[in-house]
Amino acid sequence: MNTFDVRELVLTYDGKAALQHVSMNIIPKQVTALIGPSGCGKSSLLRCLNRMNDLIDGCNVEGEILFHGENIYAKNYNVYELRTKVGMVFQKPSPFPMSIFDNVAYGPRCQGINDKKTLENIVKKALVDAALYDEVKERLKESAMALSGGQQQRLSIARTIAMQPEVILMDEPTSALDPIATGKIEELIFDLKKHYTIVIVTHNMQQAARISDYTAFFLMGNLVEFNTTEQIFRQPTQAKTEEYITGRFG
Amino acid sequence: MMSLVGVMVLALIMGFIINRGVGLLTWDLLIGDYHPTTYNLSLPTTESLGGFARPNDLDESAFFSQMWGLGLMDDVDFEGKAVVRVIYVDAQSPLQMMRDKNNLERVVGLFPGLALEKVIFSDLTIGLSRTKAENFIILFDTHEGINDLLAVSSGNGIRGAIITTGLLIGFALMIALPIGIFSAVYLHEFAPKNNAFIHTMRKMIDTLSGVPSIVYGLMGAAVFIPFTSRISKAEGGNLFSGALTLAVMVLPIIISATIDALRAVPDDYRKASLALGANHTQTTFRIVIKSAVPGIMSAVLLSVGRMIGESAALIYAVGTAIKDHIILTEKSASLAVFIWSVMAGEVPNFELACSVAIIIMMVVLFINVLIKLVARRFALLP
């Protein structure tokens, strides 16, 4: 069963269409990359998957997105519960102005987990899984603002993992990072794939080719092509896809 | 050019105030009573009279009794009334051994600064405050015993005004802070955007911060004095009605500054928190308000600065009577009103007014520096 089934999704901002009749599915425990030029709607689609678009004024969604067969845009759907299962990592690392420990413990605490021992275990496991624990274990009580950009981004991932979600959405997670930090995040994504379904928006074609199993190519709000990454990069069926991945526009 | 004129005018005013007021700025001013205390003293036994030398640094115009080791001078009190002021008492003078008439066990030596009201000597000759210092010295020099001595301290302390101001600000903040912060949080975080009513509310709050404070004072008189009179035994202006008036006055300031602080919290925090499954309330209270605390701190300081210099709003609501012993349900005068009070008498007391003005200005300056420091910390933090 697919994790997500997107069906005939139409997304408009103040009446202007950003996504037109997009249908695709997200396969569990795989990395799906969304690629395409700026403004093609790939980030909009990502934000639909955990309904972060709700926060944007004038945003309207038609069609359905099924998460394990349930339409997340149905009335009375518990969006907060959805977001505990579908976490998100943003382009800009945005640790809260509090300690490293409190950052990671924030999500579980909001779910009412206050037991110190439990929290310590959750935080440690999340930091280990995000490949950050060894670097910060001596200073868990220090402010997260003092971490480097790459560490902050891994902290954001740890914060998301601490919720033990099924899906992690990543919105250009490495575009603000240097190549070394980017490399570490890519390795991390490779490890995380064993336990999580990952959807990643990226501008970087090589990145998509390196880390993803499936790739969807978007253009002007349309899903042009969706296939295994190997297919897309070896033998794209659409001319536009080939032009884009070979760098002829975009 | 015009700014130079402005700076010069300001410097002139400051210079005038500092020049006139700095002379009175002492610790005694801060902790002293405003109203004079009367001392009723007597000297039952007398010994070691005579043989005192006039000290060299005694004022030229002062008169000195070699017999009693006492220096007196003609002076005026702060109301302009002529008084005879004690300006020197020799350390060995028998006057140091005078006793409280009401409790003869207690030694209360005569000390410089007191003004002589009335002295009854051993043969019942009487010297009064209208007696000139020169004649008083003659009286002292011709008598060997004092039955009764009435003297008053100069008063003019501002302790009462400082306590009043502190209490007013404390109570006002206790009322205005929770209301102000929660209003701001509601308006910025929860209220529907693009809503005409909310929009109008915010416009009105912005306008309110520009309303002259005397208008708030009138409101205090019209609303809060009757209100506090009903729930307590207050009659007329009192500290509670004053605090309520101030609270209403600073509410728009606190709301606006808190909204600014909330606006400065990066949207990324809100998004990140919501993406972790936190709901709106959790996001607001655990992340947004926490991050806005330094900004809210400067809102508090800003309103304290506004309140400490406030006079017009308090003239009705707390009254203008200067008190030394503050009772919450009675009238008293805050620092700024104190200036008004001492200047409104028949003989304006420029020196005292200027001293208080210096104190207010120093506090406001201190608060402004504090706001800068808080703001700088805020800028460094995220």
XYZ file of C-alpha atoms in Angstrom:
632
model
C 0.000 0.000 0.000
C 1.230 3.441 -0.840
C 1.998 5.894 1.913
C 0.425 8.733 -0.005
C -1.922 8.726 -2.948
C -2.245 12.145 -4.489
C -5.327 12.348 -6.699
C -6.188 15.160 -9.063
C -4.660 17.740 -6.761
C -5.332 21.351 -7.746
C -3.724 24.012 -5.599
C -4.340 27.730 -5.986
C -2.904 30.771 -4.266
C -5.445 33.602 -4.376
C -7.015 31.998 -7.424
C -3.727 31.493 -9.256
C -3.025 27.841 -9.949
C 0.211 26.455 -8.519
C -0.520 22.767 -9.104
C -2.803 21.412 -11.812
C -4.384 17.995 -11.550
C -1.392 16.285 -10.050
C -1.691 12.576 -9.371
C 1.139 10.496 -8.003
C 1.935 8.150 -5.182
C 4.617 7.951 -2.538
C 6.017 4.505 -1.869
C 6.945 3.524 1.697
C 10.589 3.347 2.839
C 11.778 4.920 -0.358
C 13.190 8.330 -1.151
C 11.075 10.289 -3.579
C 12.656 13.415 -5.043
C 10.597 16.286 -6.418
C 12.556 18.271 -8.971
C 11.870 21.099 -11.365
C 12.652 24.780 -11.897
C 11.681 27.464 -9.359
C 7.965 28.081 -9.147
C 7.054 24.713 -10.636
C 4.978 23.761 -7.610
C 7.204 21.054 -6.098
C 7.451 22.770 -2.705
C 3.724 23.459 -2.762
C 3.056 19.766 -3.207
C 5.420 18.909 -0.373
C 3.648 21.332 1.948
C 0.327 19.723 1.031
C 1.490 16.381 2.374
C 1.421 17.555 5.993
C -0.967 20.425 5.376
C 1.546 23.163 6.137
C -0.159 25.049 3.322
C -2.996 25.671 5.760
C -0.855 28.441 7.221
C -0.698 30.338 3.961
C -3.457 32.880 3.442
C -5.384 32.475 0.217
C -4.246 28.916 -0.362
C -6.943 26.579 -1.599
C -6.700 22.849 -2.272
C -8.980 20.650 -4.380
C -8.692 16.958 -5.065
C -7.539 14.531 -2.443
C -4.435 13.273 -0.768
C -4.842 9.859 0.823
C -2.543 8.979 3.695
C -2.939 5.239 4.244
C -6.193 5.506 2.380
C -7.584 8.379 4.404
C -8.104 11.779 2.822
C -6.091 14.279 4.849
C -8.128 17.131 3.408
C -11.357 15.628 4.687
C -13.303 17.647 7.214
C -12.519 16.790 10.847
C -9.227 15.205 9.879
C -6.825 15.718 12.799
C -4.081 17.768 11.224
C -1.948 17.878 14.390
C -1.883 14.115 14.550
C -1.013 14.047 10.856
C 1.980 16.273 11.484
C 3.258 13.972 14.217
C 3.321 11.199 11.615
C 4.514 13.326 8.725
C 7.409 15.478 9.891
C 9.072 18.245 7.961
C 12.573 19.657 7.648
C 12.858 23.121 6.189
C 15.313 24.756 3.860
C 16.618 27.094 6.524
C 17.688 25.332 9.708
C 15.559 26.911 12.409
C 16.452 25.621 15.848
C 14.379 27.152 18.622
C 16.280 29.573 20.857
C 16.677 26.985 23.607
C 19.061 24.191 24.518
C 19.867 21.301 22.178
C 18.076 18.911 24.511
C 14.964 21.078 24.734
C 14.900 21.439 20.957
C 14.720 17.708 20.429
C 12.402 17.168 23.401
C 10.013 19.876 22.236
C 7.827 17.694 20.029
C 7.420 14.814 22.528
C 6.739 17.337 25.304
C 3.967 18.871 23.250
C 2.444 15.390 23.081
C 2.397 15.316 26.851
C 5.547 13.264 27.489
C 7.174 14.776 30.551
C 8.935 11.855 32.189
C 12.602 12.779 32.404
C 13.987 9.318 31.742
C 11.722 8.745 28.743
C 12.621 12.122 27.282
C 16.333 11.480 27.758
C 16.030 8.210 25.863
C 14.030 9.763 23.047
C 16.463 12.662 22.704
C 19.508 10.438 22.733
C 18.078 8.048 20.162
C 16.976 10.886 17.881
C 20.380 12.547 18.060
C 22.147 9.241 17.392
C 19.884 8.536 14.422
C 20.515 12.030 13.076
C 24.300 11.406 13.354
C 24.667 14.366 15.680
C 24.980 12.748 19.091
C 28.761 12.360 19.170
C 29.267 16.007 18.321
C 26.904 17.422 20.939
C 26.705 14.871 23.753
C 28.879 17.049 26.010
C 26.746 20.147 25.559
C 23.118 19.104 25.414
C 22.235 21.902 27.808
C 23.837 24.598 25.672
C 21.958 26.789 23.241
C 21.255 25.252 19.869
C 21.940 28.611 18.262
C 25.668 28.040 18.740
C 25.743 25.019 16.405
C 27.033 25.285 12.846
C 24.581 25.407 9.952
C 25.050 21.731 9.106
C 24.676 20.717 12.749
C 21.567 22.883 13.054
C 20.048 21.108 10.070
C 20.830 17.699 11.534
C 19.290 18.961 14.780
C 16.158 19.837 12.814
C 16.136 16.289 11.488
C 16.675 14.900 15.006
C 13.813 17.056 16.219
C 11.610 15.511 13.544
C 12.818 11.951 14.214
C 12.072 12.395 17.929
C 8.387 12.333 16.989
C 8.941 8.875 15.423
C 7.087 9.820 12.270
C 6.482 7.570 9.299
C 7.327 10.156 6.722
C 9.925 12.903 6.670
C 9.363 15.735 4.221
C 12.473 17.715 3.320
C 12.260 21.060 1.586
C 15.649 21.706 -0.002
C 17.383 20.663 3.207
C 20.910 21.257 1.930
C 20.568 24.423 -0.125
C 21.836 26.578 2.746
C 24.786 24.289 3.533
C 28.366 23.874 2.342
C 29.367 20.729 0.366
C 30.741 18.856 3.402
C 27.631 19.459 5.484
C 25.552 18.559 2.440
C 27.440 15.274 2.116
C 26.687 14.414 5.737
C 22.978 15.110 5.273
C 22.895 12.967 2.125
C 24.534 10.081 3.959
C 22.024 10.545 6.717
C 19.115 10.421 4.286
C 20.503 7.164 2.957
C 20.479 5.693 6.486
C 17.076 7.107 7.369
C 15.518 5.412 4.365
C 15.575 2.092 6.237
C 13.035 3.352 8.733
C 11.280 6.291 7.145
C 9.563 7.255 3.967
C 11.294 10.362 2.669
C 10.053 12.983 0.235
C 12.657 15.562 -0.700
C 12.441 18.705 -2.774
C 15.750 19.596 -4.353
C 17.198 21.972 -6.870
C 20.240 19.858 -7.215
C 19.861 17.236 -9.941
C 22.948 15.287 -8.898
C 21.538 15.111 -5.414
C 18.277 13.715 -6.713
C 20.181 11.178 -8.769
C 22.407 10.201 -5.829
C 19.904 9.744 -3.064
C 16.439 9.099 -4.480
C 14.658 5.992 -5.610
C 11.838 7.793 -7.374
C 11.832 11.156 -9.049
C 8.982 13.404 -10.059
C 9.641 16.216 -12.487
C 7.389 19.266 -12.292
C 6.996 22.136 -14.708
C 4.619 25.087 -14.414
C 2.398 23.316 -11.913
C 2.174 20.127 -13.926
C 3.644 16.766 -13.106
C 5.545 16.058 -16.304
C 7.051 12.733 -15.451
C 7.170 10.416 -12.465
C 9.211 7.259 -12.484
C 12.112 5.493 -10.847
C 15.118 7.753 -10.593
C 17.052 5.402 -12.853
C 14.462 5.697 -15.602
C 14.173 9.444 -15.296
C 17.886 10.040 -15.515
C 18.697 7.307 -18.056
C 15.725 7.305 -20.374
C 13.215 10.045 -19.742
C 10.095 9.603 -21.806
C 9.324 13.293 -22.047
C 11.434 15.734 -24.046
C 11.030 18.444 -21.386
C 12.438 16.141 -18.703
C 15.485 15.389 -20.763
C 16.047 19.064 -21.501
C 15.820 19.883 -17.813
C 18.057 17.138 -16.468
C 20.659 17.790 -19.087
C 20.680 21.419 -18.025
C 19.274 23.002 -21.149
C 16.878 25.157 -19.124
C 15.856 25.776 -15.554
C 21.280 74.892 12.412
C 17.838 74.408 13.915
C 18.970 71.239 15.627
C 21.851 73.188 17.148
C 19.348 75.683 18.569
C 17.323 72.777 19.876
C 20.324 71.193 21.535
C 21.312 74.527 23.069
C 17.842 75.154 24.471
C 17.824 71.654 25.914
C 21.270 72.119 27.396
C 20.125 75.409 28.943
C 17.113 73.795 30.560
C 19.149 70.866 31.831
C 21.833 73.234 33.054
C 19.259 75.306 34.920
C 17.669 72.290 36.531
C 20.952 70.712 37.515
C 22.333 74.030 38.758
C 19.313 74.720 40.947
C 18.634 71.214 42.102
C 21.979 69.564 42.631
C 22.589 71.348 45.945
C 19.788 69.474 47.646
C 20.659 66.062 46.259
C 21.691 64.139 49.315
C 20.839 60.819 50.833
C 18.760 62.672 53.411
C 16.615 64.054 50.614
C 15.787 60.550 49.428
C 14.983 59.050 52.809
C 13.775 62.127 54.696
C 10.291 63.196 55.646
C 8.721 65.999 53.708
C 6.875 67.405 56.671
C 9.011 68.899 59.458
C 9.319 67.037 62.750
C 9.030 69.023 65.921
C 11.506 68.340 68.706
C 10.546 69.262 72.252
C 13.735 69.213 74.295
C 14.884 70.308 77.709
C 18.127 70.481 79.646
C 17.523 69.706 83.311
C 21.145 69.970 84.468
C 23.840 72.123 83.039
C 27.569 71.686 83.237
C 30.694 72.725 81.390
C 29.342 76.027 80.240
C 31.633 78.524 78.589
C 34.996 78.426 76.941
C 33.941 77.412 73.454
C 35.817 78.908 70.534
C 34.116 80.002 67.366
C 35.132 77.600 64.609
C 36.989 79.176 61.699
C 34.750 77.801 58.999
C 31.575 79.196 60.556
C 29.663 81.467 58.192
C 30.437 85.202 58.454
C 26.796 86.081 58.977
C 26.345 83.529 61.756
C 26.274 84.381 65.429
C 28.153 82.332 67.981
C 27.645 81.750 71.663
C 30.948 81.069 73.420
C 29.083 80.008 76.507
C 27.035 77.281 74.801
C 29.182 76.463 71.779
C 26.218 77.199 69.533
C 26.088 78.821 66.099
C 22.850 80.401 64.893
C 21.920 82.092 61.665
C 18.939 83.922 60.241
C 17.415 81.855 57.494
C 14.135 81.291 55.695
C 12.329 77.974 55.505
C 11.125 76.579 52.197
C 7.965 78.602 52.475
C 9.966 81.784 52.823
C 9.197 82.301 56.517
C 12.043 83.757 58.594
C 13.546 81.213 60.976
C 16.547 80.980 63.250
C 18.584 78.010 62.084
C 21.018 76.029 64.193
C 24.122 75.699 62.056
C 26.718 74.572 64.553
C 26.747 72.726 67.851
C 30.118 72.112 69.463
C 30.866 68.472 70.151
C 31.399 69.251 73.868
C 28.413 71.575 74.138
C 25.923 70.808 76.915
C 23.268 71.145 74.200
C 24.432 67.733 72.969
C 23.047 66.314 76.203
C 19.503 67.652 75.835
C 16.684 65.258 76.542
C 13.325 64.529 74.988
C 10.771 66.417 77.038
C 8.269 63.612 76.652
C 10.748 60.950 77.665
C 13.480 62.363 79.825
C 15.498 59.128 79.622
C 16.147 59.772 75.964
C 19.065 61.964 74.979
C 18.334 63.924 71.821
C 21.119 66.401 71.265
C 20.463 69.582 69.389
C 21.816 69.170 65.877
C 22.541 71.494 62.950
C 19.669 71.967 60.540
C 16.954 72.423 63.130
C 15.093 75.722 63.242
C 14.389 77.178 66.692
C 10.710 77.717 67.291
C 10.609 78.655 70.908
C 13.095 78.563 73.779
C 12.060 79.038 77.414
C 15.068 79.811 79.572
C 15.432 79.072 83.275
C 14.016 82.431 84.332
C 11.091 81.944 81.963
C 12.411 84.418 79.430
C 11.131 83.331 76.036
C 12.837 83.444 72.655
C 10.662 82.914 69.572
C 11.352 82.121 65.951
C 10.781 85.752 64.996
C 13.556 86.726 67.404
C 16.642 87.421 65.322
C 19.636 85.124 65.627
C 21.712 87.954 67.097
C 19.212 88.474 69.906
C 18.878 84.754 70.458
C 22.613 84.506 71.033
C 22.348 87.327 73.590
C 19.574 85.395 75.314
C 21.677 82.234 75.337
C 24.715 84.085 76.625
C 22.771 85.596 79.536
C 21.155 82.386 80.754
C 22.583 79.256 82.292
C 19.644 76.896 81.978
C 16.995 75.913 79.456
C 13.610 74.684 80.572
C 12.098 74.030 77.251
C 13.259 74.105 73.643
C 11.037 73.618 70.596
C 12.813 73.066 67.310
C 11.673 71.749 63.950
C 13.597 69.788 61.372
C 13.648 71.181 57.870
C 11.687 68.319 56.279
C 11.635 68.517 52.479
C 12.537 64.863 52.067
C 10.959 62.922 49.229
C 10.762 59.432 50.727
C 6.975 59.546 50.653
C 6.907 60.507 47.000
C 9.368 57.751 46.105
C 7.297 55.125 47.921
C 4.103 56.435 46.310
C 5.659 56.262 42.865
C 6.995 52.760 43.481
C 3.645 51.474 44.721
C 1.775 53.093 41.846
C 4.089 51.593 39.255
C 4.037 48.184 40.940
C 0.273 47.982 41.136
C -0.212 49.443 37.670
C 2.133 46.848 36.150
C 0.404 44.057 38.044
C -2.835 45.103 36.376
C -1.620 46.205 32.967
C 0.970 43.522 32.199
C -1.243 40.441 32.090
C -4.027 42.253 30.271
C -1.629 43.925 27.847
C 0.405 40.841 27.031
C -2.625 38.629 26.549
C -4.330 41.250 24.377
C -1.234 41.507 22.227
C -0.920 37.736 21.969
C -4.553 37.454 20.981
C -4.356 40.263 18.447
C -1.168 39.043 16.820
C -1.348 35.265 17.134
C -4.989 34.257 17.367
C -7.219 36.972 15.952
C -8.356 36.383 12.380
C -6.283 38.299 9.873
C -7.972 40.681 7.423
C -10.811 41.158 9.862
C -12.249 44.673 9.851
C -13.065 44.649 13.563
C -9.591 43.496 14.619
C -8.061 45.987 12.226
C -10.063 48.818 13.772
C -9.112 47.635 17.258
C -5.426 47.826 16.443
C -5.794 51.255 14.908
C -7.590 52.403 18.033
C -4.899 51.002 20.306
C -2.268 52.867 18.306
C -4.317 56.046 18.617
C -4.796 55.573 22.351
C -1.076 55.798 23.034
C -1.239 59.379 21.777
C -4.074 60.512 24.043
C -2.959 63.269 26.433
C -2.523 61.893 29.915
C -4.826 64.483 31.505
C -7.660 62.756 29.655
C -6.738 59.511 31.394
C -6.614 61.504 34.612
C -10.175 62.708 34.070
C -11.245 59.166 33.372
C -9.555 58.072 36.578
C -11.462 60.720 38.490
C -14.735 59.877 36.821
C -14.505 56.096 36.920
C -11.818 54.742 39.185
C -12.248 57.014 42.208
C -15.948 56.103 42.596
C -15.064 52.484 41.889
C -12.298 52.254 44.492
C -14.358 54.250 46.959
C -17.046 51.658 46.720
C -14.851 48.616 47.262
C -12.561 50.117 49.911
C -12.801 52.741 52.593
C -11.152 55.318 50.386
C -12.710 58.719 50.009
C -11.560 60.627 46.984
C -8.292 59.976 45.227
C -6.181 57.036 46.406
C -3.312 54.862 45.304
C -5.545 52.165 43.827
C -7.451 54.560 41.596
C -4.080 56.028 40.583
C -2.660 52.631 39.752
C -5.760 51.760 37.714
C -5.486 55.039 35.831
C -1.817 54.434 35.090
C -2.578 50.868 34.071
C -5.100 52.064 31.510
C -2.659 54.710 30.345
C 0.213 52.302 29.693
C -1.950 49.510 28.314
C -1.694 50.717 24.703
C 2.074 51.074 25.102
C 2.421 47.548 26.430
C 0.152 46.119 23.745
C 1.924 47.900 20.878
C 5.396 47.037 22.131
C 4.434 43.415 22.761
C 2.937 43.131 19.284
C 6.209 44.478 17.905
C 8.080 41.881 19.934
C 5.828 39.100 18.648
C 6.201 40.344 15.105
C 9.966 40.087 15.496
C 9.759 36.369 16.301
C 10.796 34.572 13.096
C 7.960 32.796 11.329
C 10.316 29.829 10.971
C 9.832 29.092 14.675
C 6.076 28.932 14.267
C 6.332 26.750 11.179
C 8.880 24.423 12.751
C 6.768 24.044 15.867
C 3.580 23.328 13.922
C 5.428 20.867 11.715
C 6.279 18.929 14.871
C 2.613 18.395 15.564
C 2.344 21.124 18.196
C -0.966 22.925 18.133
C -1.421 26.647 17.886
C -1.656 27.258 21.623
C 1.465 25.218 22.366
C 3.355 27.012 19.622
C 2.312 30.392 20.953
C 3.074 29.809 24.600
C 6.100 27.529 24.401
C 7.904 29.106 21.478
C 6.590 32.476 20.419
C 6.084 34.182 23.772
C 9.317 32.697 25.097
C 11.224 34.176 22.184
C 9.480 37.518 22.640
C 10.381 37.884 26.324
C 13.211 40.391 25.782
C 10.892 42.494 23.641
C 8.199 42.300 26.293
C 10.812 43.322 28.863
C 11.488 46.518 26.973
C 7.744 47.104 26.785
C 7.676 46.961 30.572
C 10.605 49.341 30.900
C 9.060 51.696 28.400
C 5.872 51.868 30.396
C 7.753 52.311 33.681
C 9.552 55.253 32.102
C 6.249 56.712 31.053
C 4.682 56.230 34.469
C 7.518 57.658 36.526
C 7.286 60.976 34.740
C 3.513 61.057 34.767
C 1.791 63.912 36.580
C -1.354 64.977 34.773
C -3.044 61.591 34.969
C -2.409 61.390 38.704
C -3.433 64.829 39.930
C -7.052 63.769 40.280
C -6.660 60.057 40.680
C -4.190 60.092 43.586
C -4.260 63.721 44.595
C -1.484 66.199 45.191
C -1.084 66.050 48.941
C 2.468 65.210 49.885
C 2.562 62.456 52.503
C 5.328 60.922 54.547
C 3.426 57.864 55.683
C 1.695 56.262 52.764
C -1.734 54.734 53.217
C -3.069 52.925 50.181
C -6.586 54.269 50.463
C -5.542 57.876 50.931
C -4.236 60.634 48.754
C -0.545 61.155 48.229
C 1.776 62.548 45.603
C 4.066 60.715 43.199
C 7.433 62.191 42.250
C 6.206 64.124 39.249
C 3.144 65.413 41.089
C 5.470 66.298 43.956
C 7.169 68.799 41.657
C 3.806 70.265 40.814
C 2.859 70.456 44.500
C 5.974 72.187 45.732
C 5.782 74.650 42.855
C 2.085 75.340 43.357
C 2.418 76.728 46.881
C 2.525 80.423 47.612
C 6.289 80.295 47.591
C 7.454 77.913 44.864
C 10.353 75.759 45.973
C 12.524 75.779 42.894
C 15.460 73.963 44.440
C 13.454 71.002 45.654
C 11.495 70.786 42.406
C 14.713 70.760 40.427
C 16.226 68.072 42.657
C 13.239 65.833 42.087
C 13.416 66.613 38.382
C 17.034 65.447 38.356
C 16.064 62.223 40.094
C 13.278 61.546 37.583
C 15.570 62.294 34.678
C 18.255 59.994 36.036
C 15.785 57.144 36.444
C 14.410 57.663 32.927
C 17.935 57.777 31.524
C 18.786 54.582 33.377
C 15.679 52.886 32.004
C 16.524 53.949 28.470
C 20.003 52.501 28.788
C 18.450 49.322 30.148
C 16.095 49.108 27.151
C 19.089 49.456 24.829
C 20.901 46.666 26.653
C 17.877 44.386 26.544
C 17.383 45.140 22.855
C 21.032 44.367 22.153
C 20.778 41.058 23.976
C 17.662 40.338 21.991
C 19.458 41.007 18.729
C 22.294 38.688 19.709
C 20.152 35.849 20.898
C 18.496 34.197 17.863
